[in-house]
PQR file with spaces between the fields and no chain letter, atoms N, CA, C, O and H, PARSE charges and radii, in Angstrom:
ATOM       1  N    MET     1      28.004  -47.777  -18.024 -0.4000 1.5000
ATOM       2  CA   MET     1      27.251  -46.828  -17.192 -0.0000 2.0000
ATOM       3  C    MET     1      27.843  -45.433  -17.363  0.5500 1.7000
ATOM       4  O    MET     1      29.062  -45.263  -17.391 -0.5500 1.4000
ATOM       5  N    ALA     2      26.980  -44.458  -17.473 -0.4000 1.5000
ATOM       6  CA   ALA     2      27.420  -43.079  -17.680 -0.0000 2.0000
ATOM       7  C    ALA     2      28.085  -42.544  -16.412  0.5500 1.7000
ATOM       8  O    ALA     2      27.669  -42.834  -15.291 -0.5500 1.4000
ATOM       9  H    ALA     2      25.990  -44.596  -17.449  0.4000 1.0000
ATOM      10  N    ARG     3      29.120  -41.763  -16.634 -0.4000 1.5000
ATOM      11  CA   ARG     3      29.838  -41.149  -15.524 -0.0000 2.0000
ATOM      12  C    ARG     3      29.054  -39.949  -15.022  0.5500 1.7000
ATOM      13  O    ARG     3      28.510  -39.186  -15.820 -0.5500 1.4000
ATOM      14  H    ARG     3      29.458  -41.528  -17.545  0.4000 1.0000
ATOM      15  N    LEU     4      28.990  -39.774  -13.719 -0.4000 1.5000
ATOM      16  CA   LEU     4      28.251  -38.669  -13.112 -0.0000 2.0000
ATOM      17  C    LEU     4      29.136  -37.428  -13.106  0.5500 1.7000
ATOM      18  O    LEU     4      29.975  -37.257  -12.221 -0.5500 1.4000
ATOM      19  H    LEU     4      29.432  -40.393  -13.070  0.4000 1.0000
ATOM      20  N    THR     5      28.944  -36.576  -14.088 -0.4000 1.5000
ATOM      21  CA   THR     5      29.744  -35.359  -14.218 -0.0000 2.0000
ATOM      22  C    THR     5      28.987  -34.179  -13.627  0.5500 1.7000
ATOM      23  O    THR     5      27.765  -34.234  -13.492 -0.5500 1.4000
ATOM      24  H    THR     5      28.263  -36.715  -14.807  0.4000 1.0000
ATOM      25  N    PRO     6      29.694  -33.120  -13.276 -0.5600 1.5000
ATOM      26  CA   PRO     6      28.998  -31.934  -12.751  0.2800 2.0000
ATOM      27  C    PRO     6      27.960  -31.378  -13.729  0.5500 1.7000
ATOM      28  O    PRO     6      26.906  -30.901  -13.308 -0.5500 1.4000
ATOM      29  N    LYS     7      28.251  -31.439  -15.013 -0.4000 1.5000
ATOM      30  CA   LYS     7      27.295  -30.956  -16.005 -0.0000 2.0000
ATOM      31  C    LYS     7      26.007  -31.780  -15.950  0.5500 1.7000
ATOM      32  O    LYS     7      24.914  -31.216  -16.012 -0.5500 1.4000
ATOM      33  H    LYS     7      29.107  -31.827  -15.354  0.4000 1.0000
ATOM      34  N    LEU     8      26.120  -33.074  -15.838 -0.4000 1.5000
ATOM      35  CA   LEU     8      24.949  -33.947  -15.751 -0.0000 2.0000
ATOM      36  C    LEU     8      24.165  -33.678  -14.466  0.5500 1.7000
ATOM      37  O    LEU     8      22.934  -33.680  -14.474 -0.5500 1.4000
ATOM      38  H    LEU     8      27.008  -33.532  -15.789  0.4000 1.0000
ATOM      39  N    VAL     9      24.876  -33.448  -13.368 -0.4000 1.5000
ATOM      40  CA   VAL     9      24.209  -33.137  -12.100 -0.0000 2.0000
ATOM      41  C    VAL     9      23.429  -31.835  -12.222  0.5500 1.7000
ATOM      42  O    VAL     9      22.288  -31.760  -11.766 -0.5500 1.4000
ATOM      43  H    VAL     9      25.876  -33.446  -13.361  0.4000 1.0000
ATOM      44  N    TYR    10      24.022  -30.805  -12.831 -0.4000 1.5000
ATOM      45  CA   TYR    10      23.332  -29.525  -13.008 -0.0000 2.0000
ATOM      46  C    TYR    10      22.090  -29.673  -13.882  0.5500 1.7000
ATOM      47  O    TYR    10      21.051  -29.083  -13.589 -0.5500 1.4000
ATOM      48  H    TYR    10      24.948  -30.866  -13.202  0.4000 1.0000
ATOM      49  N    VAL    11      22.193  -30.450  -14.940 -0.4000 1.5000
ATOM      50  CA   VAL    11      21.042  -30.664  -15.819 -0.0000 2.0000
ATOM      51  C    VAL    11      19.936  -31.385  -15.074  0.5500 1.7000
ATOM      52  O    VAL    11      18.767  -31.022  -15.200 -0.5500 1.4000
ATOM      53  H    VAL    11      23.038  -30.930  -15.178  0.4000 1.0000
ATOM      54  N    LEU    12      20.288  -32.403  -14.300 -0.4000 1.5000
ATOM      55  CA   LEU    12      19.270  -33.140  -13.533 -0.0000 2.0000
ATOM      56  C    LEU    12      18.614  -32.259  -12.474  0.5500 1.7000
ATOM      57  O    LEU    12      17.399  -32.321  -12.290 -0.5500 1.4000
ATOM      58  H    LEU    12      21.238  -32.698  -14.198  0.4000 1.0000
ATOM      59  N    VAL    13      19.396  -31.443  -11.781 -0.4000 1.5000
ATOM      60  CA   VAL    13      18.835  -30.537  -10.773 -0.0000 2.0000
ATOM      61  C    VAL    13      17.909  -29.521  -11.435  0.5500 1.7000
ATOM      62  O    VAL    13      16.838  -29.222  -10.908 -0.5500 1.4000
ATOM      63  H    VAL    13      20.384  -31.392  -11.931  0.4000 1.0000
ATOM      64  N    PHE    14      18.314  -28.994  -12.581 -0.4000 1.5000
ATOM      65  CA   PHE    14      17.491  -28.034  -13.310 -0.0000 2.0000
ATOM      66  C    PHE    14      16.182  -28.673  -13.758  0.5500 1.7000
ATOM      67  O    PHE    14      15.123  -28.061  -13.618 -0.5500 1.4000
ATOM      68  H    PHE    14      19.185  -29.237  -13.009  0.4000 1.0000
ATOM      69  N    LEU    15      16.232  -29.883  -14.291 -0.4000 1.5000
ATOM      70  CA   LEU    15      15.016  -30.556  -14.757 -0.0000 2.0000
ATOM      71  C    LEU    15      14.074  -30.883  -13.601  0.5500 1.7000
ATOM      72  O    LEU    15      12.865  -30.676  -13.710 -0.5500 1.4000
ATOM      73  H    LEU    15      17.092  -30.380  -14.405  0.4000 1.0000
ATOM      74  N    VAL    16      14.613  -31.386  -12.508 -0.4000 1.5000
ATOM      75  CA   VAL    16      13.769  -31.709  -11.354 -0.0000 2.0000
ATOM      76  C    VAL    16      13.157  -30.433  -10.772  0.5500 1.7000
ATOM      77  O    VAL    16      11.978  -30.417  -10.422 -0.5500 1.4000
ATOM      78  H    VAL    16      15.595  -31.554  -12.420  0.4000 1.0000
ATOM      79  N    GLY    17      13.946  -29.372  -10.669 -0.4000 1.5000
ATOM      80  CA   GLY    17      13.424  -28.097  -10.175 -0.0000 2.0000
ATOM      81  C    GLY    17      12.333  -27.552  -11.079  0.5500 1.7000
ATOM      82  O    GLY    17      11.321  -27.043  -10.597 -0.5500 1.4000
ATOM      83  H    GLY    17      14.904  -29.385  -10.954  0.4000 1.0000
ATOM      84  N    GLY    18      12.531  -27.656  -12.384 -0.4000 1.5000
ATOM      85  CA   GLY    18      11.509  -27.203  -13.327 -0.0000 2.0000
ATOM      86  C    GLY    18      10.228  -27.993  -13.192  0.5500 1.7000
ATOM      87  O    GLY    18       9.136  -27.427  -13.242 -0.5500 1.4000
ATOM      88  H    GLY    18      13.352  -28.070  -12.776  0.4000 1.0000
ATOM      89  N    LEU    19      10.352  -29.300  -13.021 -0.4000 1.5000
ATOM      90  CA   LEU    19       9.156  -30.127  -12.837 -0.0000 2.0000
ATOM      91  C    LEU    19       8.418  -29.770  -11.556  0.5500 1.7000
ATOM      92  O    LEU    19       7.187  -29.775  -11.525 -0.5500 1.4000
ATOM      93  H    LEU    19      11.239  -29.761  -12.981  0.4000 1.0000
ATOM      94  N    VAL    20       9.154  -29.463  -10.509 -0.4000 1.5000
ATOM      95  CA   VAL    20       8.524  -29.069   -9.245 -0.0000 2.0000
ATOM      96  C    VAL    20       7.785  -27.737   -9.409  0.5500 1.7000
ATOM      97  O    VAL    20       6.663  -27.583   -8.927 -0.5500 1.4000
ATOM      98  H    VAL    20      10.153  -29.458  -10.533  0.4000 1.0000
ATOM      99  N    VAL    21       8.413  -26.784  -10.086 -0.4000 1.5000
ATOM     100  CA   VAL    21       7.781  -25.472  -10.290 -0.0000 2.0000
ATOM     101  C    VAL    21       6.529  -25.602  -11.148  0.5500 1.7000
ATOM     102  O    VAL    21       5.496  -25.017  -10.821 -0.5500 1.4000
ATOM     103  H    VAL    21       9.324  -26.909  -10.477  0.4000 1.0000
ATOM     104  N    VAL    22       6.604  -26.355  -12.232 -0.4000 1.5000
ATOM     105  CA   VAL    22       5.445  -26.534  -13.115 -0.0000 2.0000
ATOM     106  C    VAL    22       4.342  -27.294  -12.385  0.5500 1.7000
ATOM     107  O    VAL    22       3.170  -26.939  -12.503 -0.5500 1.4000
ATOM     108  H    VAL    22       7.443  -26.830  -12.497  0.4000 1.0000
ATOM     109  N    GLY    23       4.694  -28.317  -11.644 -0.4000 1.5000
ATOM     110  CA   GLY    23       3.699  -29.077  -10.881 -0.0000 2.0000
ATOM     111  C    GLY    23       3.007  -28.217   -9.840  0.5500 1.7000
ATOM     112  O    GLY    23       1.795  -28.316   -9.651 -0.5500 1.4000
ATOM     113  H    GLY    23       5.646  -28.606  -11.548  0.4000 1.0000
ATOM     114  N    ASP    24       3.777  -27.369   -9.162 -0.4000 1.5000
ATOM     115  CA   ASP    24       3.191  -26.477   -8.167 -0.0000 2.0000
ATOM     116  C    ASP    24       2.259  -25.467   -8.826  0.5500 1.7000
ATOM     117  O    ASP    24       1.190  -25.165   -8.295 -0.5500 1.4000
ATOM     118  H    ASP    24       4.762  -27.289   -9.315  0.4000 1.0000
ATOM     119  N    HIS    25       2.661  -24.949   -9.972 -0.4000 1.5000
ATOM     120  CA   HIS    25       1.826  -23.978  -10.688 -0.0000 2.0000
ATOM     121  C    HIS    25       0.524  -24.606  -11.161  0.5500 1.7000
ATOM     122  O    HIS    25      -0.536  -23.989  -11.058 -0.5500 1.4000
ATOM     123  H    HIS    25       3.529  -25.195  -10.403  0.4000 1.0000
ATOM     124  N    LEU    26       0.594  -25.818  -11.672 -0.4000 1.5000
ATOM     125  CA   LEU    26      -0.603  -26.457  -12.201 -0.0000 2.0000
ATOM     126  C    LEU    26      -1.564  -26.916  -11.114  0.5500 1.7000
ATOM     127  O    LEU    26      -2.757  -27.076  -11.371 -0.5500 1.4000
ATOM     128  H    LEU    26       1.455  -26.319  -11.755  0.4000 1.0000
ATOM     129  N    THR    27      -1.060  -27.127   -9.911 -0.4000 1.5000
ATOM     130  CA   THR    27      -1.940  -27.576   -8.834 -0.0000 2.0000
ATOM     131  C    THR    27      -2.359  -26.444   -7.906  0.5500 1.7000
ATOM     132  O    THR    27      -3.091  -26.688   -6.947 -0.5500 1.4000
ATOM     133  H    THR    27      -0.091  -26.997   -9.703  0.4000 1.0000
ATOM     134  N    SER    28      -1.916  -25.207   -8.161 -0.4000 1.5000
ATOM     135  CA   SER    28      -2.298  -24.098   -7.288 -0.0000 2.0000
ATOM     136  C    SER    28      -3.740  -23.679   -7.570  0.5500 1.7000
ATOM     137  O    SER    28      -4.262  -23.871   -8.668 -0.5500 1.4000
ATOM     138  H    SER    28      -1.321  -25.009   -8.940  0.4000 1.0000
ATOM     139  N    ARG    29      -4.357  -23.110   -6.560 -0.4000 1.5000
ATOM     140  CA   ARG    29      -5.752  -22.683   -6.688 -0.0000 2.0000
ATOM     141  C    ARG    29      -5.846  -21.186   -6.898  0.5500 1.7000
ATOM     142  O    ARG    29      -6.932  -20.622   -6.763 -0.5500 1.4000
ATOM     143  H    ARG    29      -3.934  -22.954   -5.668  0.4000 1.0000
ATOM     144  N    SER    30      -4.766  -20.534   -7.219 -0.4000 1.5000
ATOM     145  CA   SER    30      -4.791  -19.073   -7.315 -0.0000 2.0000
ATOM     146  C    SER    30      -5.612  -18.579   -8.497  0.5500 1.7000
ATOM     147  O    SER    30      -6.078  -17.441   -8.462 -0.5500 1.4000
ATOM     148  H    SER    30      -3.884  -20.992   -7.329  0.4000 1.0000
ATOM     149  N    LEU    31      -5.808  -19.361   -9.519 -0.4000 1.5000
ATOM     150  CA   LEU    31      -6.569  -18.934  -10.680 -0.0000 2.0000
ATOM     151  C    LEU    31      -7.953  -19.584  -10.737  0.5500 1.7000
ATOM     152  O    LEU    31      -8.623  -19.523  -11.768 -0.5500 1.4000
ATOM     153  H    LEU    31      -5.428  -20.286   -9.546  0.4000 1.0000
ATOM     154  N    SER    32      -8.381  -20.200   -9.643 -0.4000 1.5000
ATOM     155  CA   SER    32      -9.649  -20.922   -9.679 -0.0000 2.0000
ATOM     156  C    SER    32     -10.851  -20.002   -9.833  0.5500 1.7000
ATOM     157  O    SER    32     -11.871  -20.413  -10.386 -0.5500 1.4000
ATOM     158  H    SER    32      -7.836  -20.250   -8.806  0.4000 1.0000
ATOM     159  N    GLY    33     -10.750  -18.753   -9.351 -0.4000 1.5000
ATOM     160  CA   GLY    33     -11.882  -17.838   -9.438 -0.0000 2.0000
ATOM     161  C    GLY    33     -11.721  -16.807  -10.530  0.5500 1.7000
ATOM     162  O    GLY    33     -12.404  -15.783  -10.522 -0.5500 1.4000
ATOM     163  H    GLY    33      -9.922  -18.419   -8.902  0.4000 1.0000
ATOM     164  N    LEU    34     -10.835  -17.059  -11.464 -0.4000 1.5000
ATOM     165  CA   LEU    34     -10.590  -16.087  -12.515 -0.0000 2.0000
ATOM     166  C    LEU    34     -11.837  -15.915  -13.374  0.5500 1.7000
ATOM     167  O    LEU    34     -12.379  -16.893  -13.888 -0.5500 1.4000
ATOM     168  H    LEU    34     -10.280  -17.891  -11.470  0.4000 1.0000
ATOM     169  N    GLY    35     -12.283  -14.698  -13.527 -0.4000 1.5000
ATOM     170  CA   GLY    35     -13.462  -14.413  -14.323 -0.0000 2.0000
ATOM     171  C    GLY    35     -14.754  -14.432  -13.530  0.5500 1.7000
ATOM     172  O    GLY    35     -15.794  -14.007  -14.033 -0.5500 1.4000
ATOM     173  H    GLY    35     -11.843  -13.903  -13.109  0.4000 1.0000
ATOM     174  N    ALA    36     -14.707  -14.916  -12.304 -0.4000 1.5000
ATOM     175  CA   ALA    36     -15.902  -14.942  -11.482 -0.0000 2.0000
ATOM     176  C    ALA    36     -15.989  -13.630  -10.697  0.5500 1.7000
ATOM     177  O    ALA    36     -14.981  -13.143  -10.185 -0.5500 1.4000
ATOM     178  H    ALA    36     -13.863  -15.262  -11.895  0.4000 1.0000
ATOM     179  N    PRO    37     -17.184  -13.065  -10.604 -0.5600 1.5000
ATOM     180  CA   PRO    37     -17.309  -11.822   -9.834  0.2800 2.0000
ATOM     181  C    PRO    37     -17.019  -12.081   -8.360  0.5500 1.7000
ATOM     182  O    PRO    37     -17.435  -13.096   -7.800 -0.5500 1.4000
ATOM     183  N    GLY    38     -16.313  -11.168   -7.754 -0.4000 1.5000
ATOM     184  CA   GLY    38     -15.964  -11.311   -6.347 -0.0000 2.0000
ATOM     185  C    GLY    38     -16.946  -10.601   -5.442  0.5500 1.7000
ATOM     186  O    GLY    38     -17.899   -9.972   -5.903 -0.5500 1.4000
ATOM     187  H    GLY    38     -15.975  -10.344   -8.209  0.4000 1.0000
ATOM     188  N    GLN    39     -16.706  -10.710   -4.164 -0.4000 1.5000
ATOM     189  CA   GLN    39     -17.512  -10.018   -3.173 -0.0000 2.0000
ATOM     190  C    GLN    39     -16.923   -8.624   -2.995  0.5500 1.7000
ATOM     191  O    GLN    39     -16.010   -8.434   -2.191 -0.5500 1.4000
ATOM     192  H    GLN    39     -15.932  -11.221   -3.789  0.4000 1.0000
ATOM     193  N    LEU    40     -17.438   -7.652   -3.736 -0.4000 1.5000
ATOM     194  CA   LEU    40     -16.850   -6.323   -3.733 -0.0000 2.0000
ATOM     195  C    LEU    40     -17.754   -5.282   -3.086  0.5500 1.7000
ATOM     196  O    LEU    40     -17.630   -4.097   -3.394 -0.5500 1.4000
ATOM     197  H    LEU    40     -18.180   -7.806   -4.389  0.4000 1.0000
ATOM     198  N    GLY    41     -18.637   -5.679   -2.221 -0.4000 1.5000
ATOM     199  CA   GLY    41     -19.482   -4.724   -1.509 -0.0000 2.0000
ATOM     200  C    GLY    41     -20.559   -4.151   -2.392  0.5500 1.7000
ATOM     201  O    GLY    41     -21.465   -4.871   -2.811 -0.5500 1.4000
ATOM     202  H    GLY    41     -18.738   -6.642   -1.971  0.4000 1.0000
ATOM     203  N    SER    42     -20.477   -2.850   -2.686 -0.4000 1.5000
ATOM     204  CA   SER    42     -21.536   -2.193   -3.441 -0.0000 2.0000
ATOM     205  C    SER    42     -21.303   -2.239   -4.947  0.5500 1.7000
ATOM     206  O    SER    42     -21.973   -1.522   -5.690 -0.5500 1.4000
ATOM     207  H    SER    42     -19.741   -2.265   -2.345  0.4000 1.0000
ATOM     208  N    ALA    43     -20.399   -3.039   -5.399 -0.4000 1.5000
ATOM     209  CA   ALA    43     -20.119   -3.104   -6.831 -0.0000 2.0000
ATOM     210  C    ALA    43     -21.184   -3.920   -7.546  0.5500 1.7000
ATOM     211  O    ALA    43     -21.619   -4.957   -7.045 -0.5500 1.4000
ATOM     212  H    ALA    43     -19.855   -3.622   -4.795  0.4000 1.0000
ATOM     213  N    CYS    44     -21.602   -3.455   -8.713 -0.4000 1.5000
ATOM     214  CA   CYS    44     -22.592   -4.163   -9.521 -0.0000 2.0000
ATOM     215  C    CYS    44     -21.947   -4.929  -10.665  0.5500 1.7000
ATOM     216  O    CYS    44     -22.348   -6.044  -10.998 -0.5500 1.4000
ATOM     217  H    CYS    44     -21.249   -2.612   -9.120  0.4000 1.0000
ATOM     218  N    ALA    45     -20.949   -4.308  -11.250 -0.4000 1.5000
ATOM     219  CA   ALA    45     -20.335   -4.887  -12.438 -0.0000 2.0000
ATOM     220  C    ALA    45     -19.287   -5.919  -12.034  0.5500 1.7000
ATOM     221  O    ALA    45     -18.674   -5.792  -10.974 -0.5500 1.4000
ATOM     222  H    ALA    45     -20.624   -3.402  -10.979  0.4000 1.0000
ATOM     223  N    PRO    46     -19.075   -6.938  -12.863 -0.5600 1.5000
ATOM     224  CA   PRO    46     -18.046   -7.938  -12.569  0.2800 2.0000
ATOM     225  C    PRO    46     -16.643   -7.338  -12.473  0.5500 1.7000
ATOM     226  O    PRO    46     -15.758   -7.911  -11.839 -0.5500 1.4000
ATOM     227  N    CYS    47     -16.447   -6.173  -13.110 -0.4000 1.5000
ATOM     228  CA   CYS    47     -15.116   -5.555  -13.064 -0.0000 2.0000
ATOM     229  C    CYS    47     -14.901   -4.803  -11.748  0.5500 1.7000
ATOM     230  O    CYS    47     -13.781   -4.381  -11.459 -0.5500 1.4000
ATOM     231  H    CYS    47     -17.166   -5.707  -13.625  0.4000 1.0000
ATOM     232  N    GLY    48     -15.953   -4.630  -10.952 -0.4000 1.5000
ATOM     233  CA   GLY    48     -15.826   -3.947   -9.676 -0.0000 2.0000
ATOM     234  C    GLY    48     -16.225   -2.480   -9.728  0.5500 1.7000
ATOM     235  O    GLY    48     -16.048   -1.751   -8.752 -0.5500 1.4000
ATOM     236  H    GLY    48     -16.863   -4.973  -11.187  0.4000 1.0000
ATOM     237  N    ALA    49     -16.765   -2.045  -10.866 -0.4000 1.5000
ATOM     238  CA   ALA    49     -17.200   -0.649  -10.980 -0.0000 2.0000
ATOM     239  C    ALA    49     -18.375   -0.410  -10.029  0.5500 1.7000
ATOM     240  O    ALA    49     -19.224   -1.285   -9.861 -0.5500 1.4000
ATOM     241  H    ALA    49     -16.909   -2.637  -11.659  0.4000 1.0000
ATOM     242  N    PRO    50     -18.425    0.758   -9.416 -0.5600 1.5000
ATOM     243  CA   PRO    50     -19.535    1.024   -8.485  0.2800 2.0000
ATOM     244  C    PRO    50     -20.857    1.192   -9.223  0.5500 1.7000
ATOM     245  O    PRO    50     -20.892    1.620  -10.376 -0.5500 1.4000
ATOM     246  N    CYS    51     -21.934    0.849   -8.540 -0.4000 1.5000
ATOM     247  CA   CYS    51     -23.267    0.971   -9.092 -0.0000 2.0000
ATOM     248  C    CYS    51     -23.746    2.408   -8.901  0.5500 1.7000
ATOM     249  O    CYS    51     -23.750    2.918   -7.781 -0.5500 1.4000
ATOM     250  H    CYS    51     -21.906    0.501   -7.603  0.4000 1.0000
ATOM     251  N    ILE    52     -24.137    3.043   -9.958 -0.4000 1.5000
ATOM     252  CA   ILE    52     -24.680    4.394   -9.882 -0.0000 2.0000
ATOM     253  C    ILE    52     -26.163    4.295  -10.225  0.5500 1.7000
ATOM     254  O    ILE    52     -26.550    4.212  -11.390 -0.5500 1.4000
ATOM     255  H    ILE    52     -24.134    2.629  -10.868  0.4000 1.0000
ATOM     256  N    GLU    53     -26.973    4.305   -9.180 -0.4000 1.5000
ATOM     257  CA   GLU    53     -28.420    4.174   -9.368 -0.0000 2.0000
ATOM     258  C    GLU    53     -29.036    5.561   -9.390  0.5500 1.7000
ATOM     259  O    GLU    53     -28.742    6.391   -8.531 -0.5500 1.4000
ATOM     260  H    GLU    53     -26.659    4.373   -8.234  0.4000 1.0000
ATOM     261  N    THR    54     -29.879    5.808  -10.360 -0.4000 1.5000
ATOM     262  CA   THR    54     -30.581    7.095  -10.434 -0.0000 2.0000
ATOM     263  C    THR    54     -32.043    6.852  -10.164  0.5500 1.7000
ATOM     264  O    THR    54     -32.645    5.937  -10.725 -0.5500 1.4000
ATOM     265  H    THR    54     -30.119    5.134  -11.058  0.4000 1.0000
ATOM     266  N    ASP    55     -32.606    7.660   -9.316 -0.4000 1.5000
ATOM     267  CA   ASP    55     -34.040    7.561   -9.006 -0.0000 2.0000
ATOM     268  C    ASP    55     -34.793    8.478   -9.948  0.5500 1.7000
ATOM     269  O    ASP    55     -34.601    9.694   -9.937 -0.5500 1.4000
ATOM     270  H    ASP    55     -32.117    8.404   -8.860  0.4000 1.0000
ATOM     271  N    GLY    56     -35.639    7.893  -10.752 -0.4000 1.5000
ATOM     272  CA   GLY    56     -36.425    8.790  -11.567 -0.0000 2.0000
ATOM     273  C    GLY    56     -36.718    8.239  -12.830  0.5500 1.7000
ATOM     274  O    GLY    56     -37.381    8.879  -13.645 -0.5500 1.4000
ATOM     275  H    GLY    56     -35.794    6.905  -10.761  0.4000 1.0000
């Protein structure tokens, strides 16, 4: 059986922490609306530029 050394403990903590961070990132909903036009009031363009309507 392998001896539990401080180096091994640090590697295991780093790997588990990395897995938690990656798992949290992949399951977050922060990028779910990326590319979709938002509710920007009087904006016409998906980028949020204001609509300039000319009568005539």
